[in-house]
Tab-separated table of C-alpha atoms in Angstrom:
chain	number	residue	atom	x	y	z
I	1	UNK	CA	206.828	-33.219	149.334
I	2	UNK	CA	207.420	-30.070	151.387
I	3	UNK	CA	208.879	-26.807	150.121
I	4	UNK	CA	212.682	-26.671	149.865
I	5	UNK	CA	213.070	-22.871	149.685
I	6	UNK	CA	214.815	-22.550	153.055
I	7	UNK	CA	217.839	-24.732	152.313
I	8	UNK	CA	220.438	-25.321	149.655
I	9	UNK	CA	219.756	-28.008	147.034
I	10	UNK	CA	222.802	-29.487	145.378
I	11	UNK	CA	222.462	-30.533	141.727
I	12	UNK	CA	224.898	-33.066	140.307
I	13	UNK	CA	225.294	-32.733	136.534
I	14	UNK	CA	227.495	-34.222	133.826
I	15	UNK	CA	226.713	-31.359	131.440
I	16	UNK	CA	230.339	-30.215	131.277
I	17	UNK	CA	232.000	-31.425	128.134
I	18	UNK	CA	234.257	-30.414	125.260
I	19	UNK	CA	231.250	-31.172	123.079
I	20	UNK	CA	229.152	-28.032	122.586
I	21	UNK	CA	225.938	-30.042	122.633
I	22	UNK	CA	226.567	-31.251	126.192
I	23	UNK	CA	228.229	-28.226	127.739
I	24	UNK	CA	226.210	-26.113	130.154
I	25	UNK	CA	228.193	-22.874	129.983
I	26	UNK	CA	228.816	-20.321	132.755
I	27	UNK	CA	226.255	-17.800	131.465
I	28	UNK	CA	223.518	-20.406	131.651
I	29	UNK	CA	224.626	-21.457	135.142
I	30	UNK	CA	224.587	-17.820	136.332
I	31	UNK	CA	221.057	-17.373	135.004
I	32	UNK	CA	219.929	-20.481	136.886
I	33	UNK	CA	221.646	-19.305	140.074
I	34	UNK	CA	219.844	-15.962	139.914
I	35	UNK	CA	216.480	-17.604	139.344
I	36	UNK	CA	217.073	-20.247	142.024
I	37	UNK	CA	219.291	-18.815	144.798
I	38	UNK	CA	218.737	-21.921	146.938
I	39	UNK	CA	220.445	-24.296	144.523
I	40	UNK	CA	224.055	-25.175	143.848
I	41	UNK	CA	225.076	-26.754	140.563
I	42	UNK	CA	228.103	-29.016	140.815
I	43	UNK	CA	229.812	-30.423	137.736
I	44	UNK	CA	231.260	-33.886	138.281
I	45	UNK	CA	233.333	-36.125	136.051
I	46	UNK	CA	231.266	-39.269	136.538
I	47	UNK	CA	234.207	-41.516	135.717
I	48	UNK	CA	236.129	-40.151	138.698
I	49	UNK	CA	233.490	-40.564	141.386
I	50	UNK	CA	235.139	-42.657	144.098
I	51	UNK	CA	233.159	-41.630	147.148
I	52	UNK	CA	229.604	-40.742	148.073
I	53	UNK	CA	228.033	-37.461	146.914
I	54	UNK	CA	225.178	-35.812	148.761
I	55	UNK	CA	223.382	-34.238	145.787
I	56	UNK	CA	219.577	-34.394	145.815
I	57	UNK	CA	219.137	-33.868	142.067
I	58	UNK	CA	220.947	-35.334	139.073
I	59	UNK	CA	220.588	-33.588	135.711
I	60	UNK	CA	222.293	-35.027	132.656
I	61	UNK	CA	222.533	-37.969	130.275
I	62	UNK	CA	225.175	-40.377	131.557
I	63	UNK	CA	224.178	-41.596	135.013
I	64	UNK	CA	224.230	-45.373	135.452
I	65	UNK	CA	223.725	-47.952	138.215
I	66	UNK	CA	227.317	-47.596	139.413
I	67	UNK	CA	227.020	-43.818	139.839
I	68	UNK	CA	223.594	-44.202	141.425
I	69	UNK	CA	225.052	-46.432	144.143
I	70	UNK	CA	227.435	-43.588	145.118
I	71	UNK	CA	224.664	-40.983	145.404
I	72	UNK	CA	222.502	-42.236	148.306
I	73	UNK	CA	220.657	-38.929	148.817
I	74	UNK	CA	219.244	-38.495	145.308
I	75	UNK	CA	215.552	-37.660	145.258
I	76	UNK	CA	215.135	-36.766	141.595
I	77	UNK	CA	216.951	-37.781	138.381
I	78	UNK	CA	216.210	-35.762	135.270
I	79	UNK	CA	217.545	-37.018	131.937
I	80	UNK	CA	218.407	-34.401	129.326
I	81	UNK	CA	217.214	-36.750	126.585
I	82	UNK	CA	214.535	-39.378	126.074
I	83	UNK	CA	216.436	-42.618	126.732
I	84	UNK	CA	216.820	-43.764	130.354
I	85	UNK	CA	218.042	-47.301	129.702
I	86	UNK	CA	221.321	-46.779	131.582
I	87	UNK	CA	219.460	-47.324	134.871
I	88	UNK	CA	217.816	-50.619	135.774
I	89	UNK	CA	214.405	-50.360	137.382
I	90	UNK	CA	215.406	-53.220	139.638
I	91	UNK	CA	217.972	-50.995	141.357
I	92	UNK	CA	215.429	-48.187	141.677
I	93	UNK	CA	212.718	-50.364	143.172
I	94	UNK	CA	213.684	-49.813	146.797
I	95	UNK	CA	214.777	-46.188	146.328
I	96	UNK	CA	212.264	-43.355	146.448
I	97	UNK	CA	213.705	-41.508	143.469
I	98	UNK	CA	211.700	-39.624	140.861
I	99	UNK	CA	212.845	-40.262	137.284
I	100	UNK	CA	211.904	-37.821	134.536
I	101	UNK	CA	213.140	-37.196	131.014
I	102	UNK	CA	212.879	-34.646	128.203
I	103	UNK	CA	210.293	-36.132	125.829
I	104	UNK	CA	210.326	-34.959	122.256
I	105	UNK	CA	213.286	-32.648	122.781
I	106	UNK	CA	215.183	-33.991	119.761
I	107	UNK	CA	212.371	-35.608	117.760
I	108	UNK	CA	212.549	-33.029	114.959
I	109	UNK	CA	216.330	-33.404	114.702
I	110	UNK	CA	216.242	-37.212	114.519
I	111	UNK	CA	213.381	-36.989	112.015
I	112	UNK	CA	215.537	-34.734	109.810
I	113	UNK	CA	218.371	-37.271	109.870
I	114	UNK	CA	215.962	-40.083	108.960
I	115	UNK	CA	214.730	-38.080	105.958
I	116	UNK	CA	218.324	-37.268	104.981
I	117	UNK	CA	219.175	-40.971	104.900
I	118	UNK	CA	215.891	-41.930	103.245
I	119	UNK	CA	216.409	-39.480	100.394
I	120	UNK	CA	219.924	-40.821	99.852
I	121	UNK	CA	218.469	-44.250	99.026
I	122	UNK	CA	217.452	-42.656	95.704
I	123	UNK	CA	221.035	-41.709	94.768
I	124	UNK	CA	223.360	-43.700	97.082
I	125	UNK	CA	226.052	-41.054	97.249
I	126	UNK	CA	226.820	-41.112	100.976
I	127	UNK	CA	228.349	-44.531	101.361
I	128	UNK	CA	229.998	-45.214	98.040
I	129	UNK	CA	233.650	-44.653	97.265
I	130	UNK	CA	235.034	-43.136	94.047
I	131	UNK	CA	232.004	-40.876	93.558
I	132	UNK	CA	234.031	-38.626	91.271
I	133	UNK	CA	234.176	-41.514	88.806
I	134	UNK	CA	230.902	-41.487	86.855
I	135	UNK	CA	231.501	-44.895	85.305
I	136	UNK	CA	232.214	-46.431	88.708
I	137	UNK	CA	229.008	-44.904	90.080
I	138	UNK	CA	226.938	-46.302	87.208
I	139	UNK	CA	228.056	-49.821	88.094
I	140	UNK	CA	226.034	-49.413	91.295
I	141	UNK	CA	223.164	-47.435	89.779
I	142	UNK	CA	220.794	-50.397	89.928
I	143	UNK	CA	220.943	-50.238	93.744
I	144	UNK	CA	219.240	-46.824	93.788
I	145	UNK	CA	215.496	-46.845	94.472
I	146	UNK	CA	213.016	-44.024	93.852
I	147	UNK	CA	211.042	-43.134	96.983
I	148	UNK	CA	207.630	-43.526	95.394
I	149	UNK	CA	208.483	-47.085	94.325
I	150	UNK	CA	209.742	-48.243	97.697
I	151	UNK	CA	207.898	-50.244	100.298
I	152	UNK	CA	209.051	-48.914	103.682
I	153	UNK	CA	208.606	-50.183	107.228
I	154	UNK	CA	209.309	-48.086	110.337
I	155	UNK	CA	210.076	-49.986	113.540
I	156	UNK	CA	208.363	-48.156	116.385
I	157	UNK	CA	205.504	-45.664	116.524
I	158	UNK	CA	206.559	-42.727	118.696
I	159	UNK	CA	206.962	-39.002	118.014
I	160	UNK	CA	209.514	-39.431	115.218
I	161	UNK	CA	207.503	-42.139	113.487
I	162	UNK	CA	204.414	-39.914	113.542
I	163	UNK	CA	206.417	-37.167	111.830
I	164	UNK	CA	207.452	-39.719	109.186
I	165	UNK	CA	203.815	-40.623	108.750
I	166	UNK	CA	202.923	-36.997	107.946
I	167	UNK	CA	205.898	-36.820	105.588
I	168	UNK	CA	204.757	-39.997	103.808
I	169	UNK	CA	201.306	-38.537	103.167
I	170	UNK	CA	202.824	-35.385	101.740
I	171	UNK	CA	204.963	-37.362	99.280
I	172	UNK	CA	202.543	-40.271	98.789
I	173	UNK	CA	204.980	-42.875	100.120
I	174	UNK	CA	204.171	-46.484	100.908
I	175	UNK	CA	205.042	-46.735	104.626
I	176	UNK	CA	203.959	-49.169	107.321
I	177	UNK	CA	204.745	-48.959	111.035
I	178	UNK	CA	205.552	-51.759	113.458
I	179	UNK	CA	204.011	-51.275	116.888
I	180	UNK	CA	203.321	-53.536	119.863
I	181	UNK	CA	200.318	-51.361	120.705
I	182	UNK	CA	196.927	-52.345	119.313
I	183	UNK	CA	196.119	-49.326	117.185
I	184	UNK	CA	193.276	-49.390	114.679
I	185	UNK	CA	195.140	-47.966	111.709
I	186	UNK	CA	195.646	-49.664	108.358
I	187	UNK	CA	199.362	-49.035	108.068
I	188	UNK	CA	200.285	-50.180	111.614
I	189	UNK	CA	201.185	-53.852	111.890
I	190	UNK	CA	202.259	-56.247	114.638
I	191	UNK	CA	205.443	-58.300	114.855
I	192	UNK	CA	203.921	-61.464	113.360
I	193	UNK	CA	202.736	-59.651	110.240
I	194	UNK	CA	206.047	-57.778	110.029
I	195	UNK	CA	208.072	-60.989	109.965
I	196	UNK	CA	205.779	-62.659	107.433
I	197	UNK	CA	206.034	-59.668	105.055
I	198	UNK	CA	209.690	-58.820	105.698
I	199	UNK	CA	210.857	-60.079	102.300
I	200	UNK	CA	208.718	-57.418	100.577
I	201	UNK	CA	210.289	-54.311	102.117
I	202	UNK	CA	212.834	-52.145	100.314
I	203	UNK	CA	213.739	-49.981	103.306
I	204	UNK	CA	213.642	-50.508	107.072
I	205	UNK	CA	213.879	-47.525	109.446
I	206	UNK	CA	214.688	-48.608	112.991
I	207	UNK	CA	213.403	-46.182	115.645
I	208	UNK	CA	213.008	-48.716	118.435
I	209	UNK	CA	213.644	-47.629	121.998
I	210	UNK	CA	215.726	-49.961	124.128
I	211	UNK	CA	214.155	-52.306	126.646
I	212	UNK	CA	214.492	-56.007	127.340
I	213	UNK	CA	211.807	-56.801	124.769
I	214	UNK	CA	213.659	-54.889	122.024
I	215	UNK	CA	217.178	-56.014	122.927
I	216	UNK	CA	218.815	-57.423	119.759
I	217	UNK	CA	215.495	-57.159	117.910
I	218	UNK	CA	217.315	-57.203	114.569
I	219	UNK	CA	219.324	-60.423	114.427
I	220	UNK	CA	220.372	-63.022	111.875
I	221	UNK	CA	216.890	-64.580	111.832
I	222	UNK	CA	215.385	-61.334	110.538
I	223	UNK	CA	218.329	-60.308	108.347
I	224	UNK	CA	218.064	-63.641	106.513
I	225	UNK	CA	214.440	-62.853	105.599
I	226	UNK	CA	215.236	-59.428	104.115
I	227	UNK	CA	215.861	-58.504	100.504
I	228	UNK	CA	219.505	-58.799	99.568
I	229	UNK	CA	219.510	-55.157	98.455
I	230	UNK	CA	217.617	-53.796	101.478
I	231	UNK	CA	218.168	-50.242	102.746
I	232	UNK	CA	218.696	-50.227	106.514
I	233	UNK	CA	218.326	-46.885	108.316
I	234	UNK	CA	219.320	-47.575	111.920
I	235	UNK	CA	218.785	-44.568	114.176
I	236	UNK	CA	217.077	-46.298	117.092
I	237	UNK	CA	218.982	-47.523	120.126
I	238	UNK	CA	222.109	-49.457	119.104
I	239	UNK	CA	221.282	-52.297	121.500
I	240	UNK	CA	218.190	-53.118	119.426
I	241	UNK	CA	220.485	-54.468	116.678
I	242	UNK	CA	222.981	-57.311	116.819
I	243	UNK	CA	226.091	-55.586	115.423
I	244	UNK	CA	227.764	-58.922	114.766
I	245	UNK	CA	224.798	-60.157	112.700
I	246	UNK	CA	224.524	-56.815	110.911
I	247	UNK	CA	228.179	-57.003	109.910
I	248	UNK	CA	227.831	-60.561	108.580
I	249	UNK	CA	224.718	-59.619	106.597
I	250	UNK	CA	226.300	-56.542	104.975
I	251	UNK	CA	229.551	-58.359	104.294
I	252	UNK	CA	227.761	-61.070	102.330
I	253	UNK	CA	225.064	-58.902	100.724
I	254	UNK	CA	227.096	-56.146	99.116
I	255	UNK	CA	224.077	-54.608	97.367
I	256	UNK	CA	222.436	-53.906	100.717
I	257	UNK	CA	222.941	-50.408	102.102
I	258	UNK	CA	223.085	-49.371	105.743
I	259	UNK	CA	222.928	-45.938	107.389
I	260	UNK	CA	223.901	-46.106	111.051
I	261	UNK	CA	223.867	-43.254	113.577
I	262	UNK	CA	225.703	-44.676	116.583
I	263	UNK	CA	228.872	-44.921	118.607
I	264	UNK	CA	230.321	-48.277	119.703
I	265	UNK	CA	230.284	-49.396	123.323
I	266	UNK	CA	232.563	-51.874	125.035
I	267	UNK	CA	230.252	-54.799	124.206
I	268	UNK	CA	230.411	-54.420	120.419
I	269	UNK	CA	233.621	-52.473	119.788
I	270	UNK	CA	235.334	-55.172	117.694
I	271	UNK	CA	232.348	-55.811	115.411
I	272	UNK	CA	231.733	-52.065	115.104
I	273	UNK	CA	235.270	-51.578	113.815
I	274	UNK	CA	234.642	-54.309	111.261
I	275	UNK	CA	231.525	-52.482	110.103
I	276	UNK	CA	233.522	-49.327	109.416
I	277	UNK	CA	235.604	-51.154	106.810
I	278	UNK	CA	232.623	-52.116	104.644
I	279	UNK	CA	231.817	-50.094	101.533
I	280	UNK	CA	228.030	-50.414	101.877
I	281	UNK	CA	227.606	-48.661	105.224
I	282	UNK	CA	227.564	-44.965	106.144
I	283	UNK	CA	228.120	-44.224	109.836
I	284	UNK	CA	227.476	-40.953	111.658
I	285	UNK	CA	228.727	-40.524	115.269
I	286	UNK	CA	225.366	-40.525	117.076
I	287	UNK	CA	224.449	-36.990	116.013
I	288	UNK	CA	220.772	-37.531	115.278
I	289	UNK	CA	219.735	-35.591	118.369
I	290	UNK	CA	222.030	-32.612	117.743
I	291	UNK	CA	220.312	-29.297	117.029
I	292	UNK	CA	221.107	-25.639	117.710
I	293	UNK	CA	218.273	-24.892	120.143
I	294	UNK	CA	218.950	-27.868	122.413
I	295	UNK	CA	219.903	-25.780	125.456
I	296	UNK	CA	217.003	-23.351	125.074
I	297	UNK	CA	214.576	-26.270	125.151
I	298	UNK	CA	216.500	-28.288	127.745
I	299	UNK	CA	216.791	-25.491	130.305
I	300	UNK	CA	213.130	-24.598	129.844
I	301	UNK	CA	212.057	-28.181	130.616
I	302	UNK	CA	214.373	-28.441	133.623
I	303	UNK	CA	213.512	-24.997	135.036
I	304	UNK	CA	209.786	-25.698	134.963
I	305	UNK	CA	210.266	-28.976	136.800
I	306	UNK	CA	212.718	-27.446	139.287
I	307	UNK	CA	210.117	-24.844	140.280
I	308	UNK	CA	207.667	-27.640	140.964
I	309	UNK	CA	210.248	-29.666	142.892
I	310	UNK	CA	211.306	-26.879	145.277
I	311	UNK	CA	207.636	-26.025	145.885
I	312	UNK	CA	206.824	-29.603	146.806
I	313	UNK	CA	204.609	-30.126	143.768
I	314	UNK	CA	204.504	-33.050	141.347
I	315	UNK	CA	207.030	-32.693	138.520
I	316	UNK	CA	206.177	-33.335	134.870
I	317	UNK	CA	207.393	-36.018	132.460
I	318	UNK	CA	207.767	-38.614	135.224
I	319	UNK	CA	208.517	-42.040	133.834
I	320	UNK	CA	209.266	-43.765	137.143
I	321	UNK	CA	208.422	-42.996	140.776
């Protein structure tokens, strides 16, 4: 890759939103323009793209195969988060496009949400109505479970799971981790052992990333093997859970409790609305990755890679090339 200093580089970004978390403001743009006088940042409403765009770089979170087909000159796509499942590798196969992401950028924030939900399993105050009524609360008191008496399984063993592992040692918790990798650790188990011991777990924390192997990982077959008063903490990718099967399980098993951090998509909108009406589920609007220093960290990651890109050097955090 040769140096690009002598020509303008157009960057297509979707980081222009009413949401503070995903709004790259003018001050930040001006700082980037001063540091990189050869670039031009162009904000685009991705839903309104009707013709081809000649940007070489995409920086954001919402690009998909449809948008990709309208940007034939892209050389590098940088995701402002970890997940890149909106693009199919099949469509990238014949395109020489670098794909990078921002690993670990929101691990601490998602970890904090997981702990927040986990601690609530000891009191069950988040997803119960009529909390002001002490007698009503006591009718459900038997559903509360002290942390040190719970048997917990975490689905996935990435950065967030490793933070949970440190937390579990600090508080002497009984936690296992499901991983497809062959790791020689006592508390890491494979899928076969997970399924065979599923009936023993009090709490399941889903941190699975989305891929074809994990698509609808949690379905009726697994729900039927769980305890009827299970705690489900679902903060992994929504597509790893069958929303229809989750709804049916929670509807029947009213002593089960679910904490879900997600927004519906067009494929599960109806069942998601049904979930909202249940008393034994607490839903947050996909805010696990929100934290105050997001832009400080995000710009730092992108700037460092942009320097490498315009100097013809290999960028970091490549997940596909």
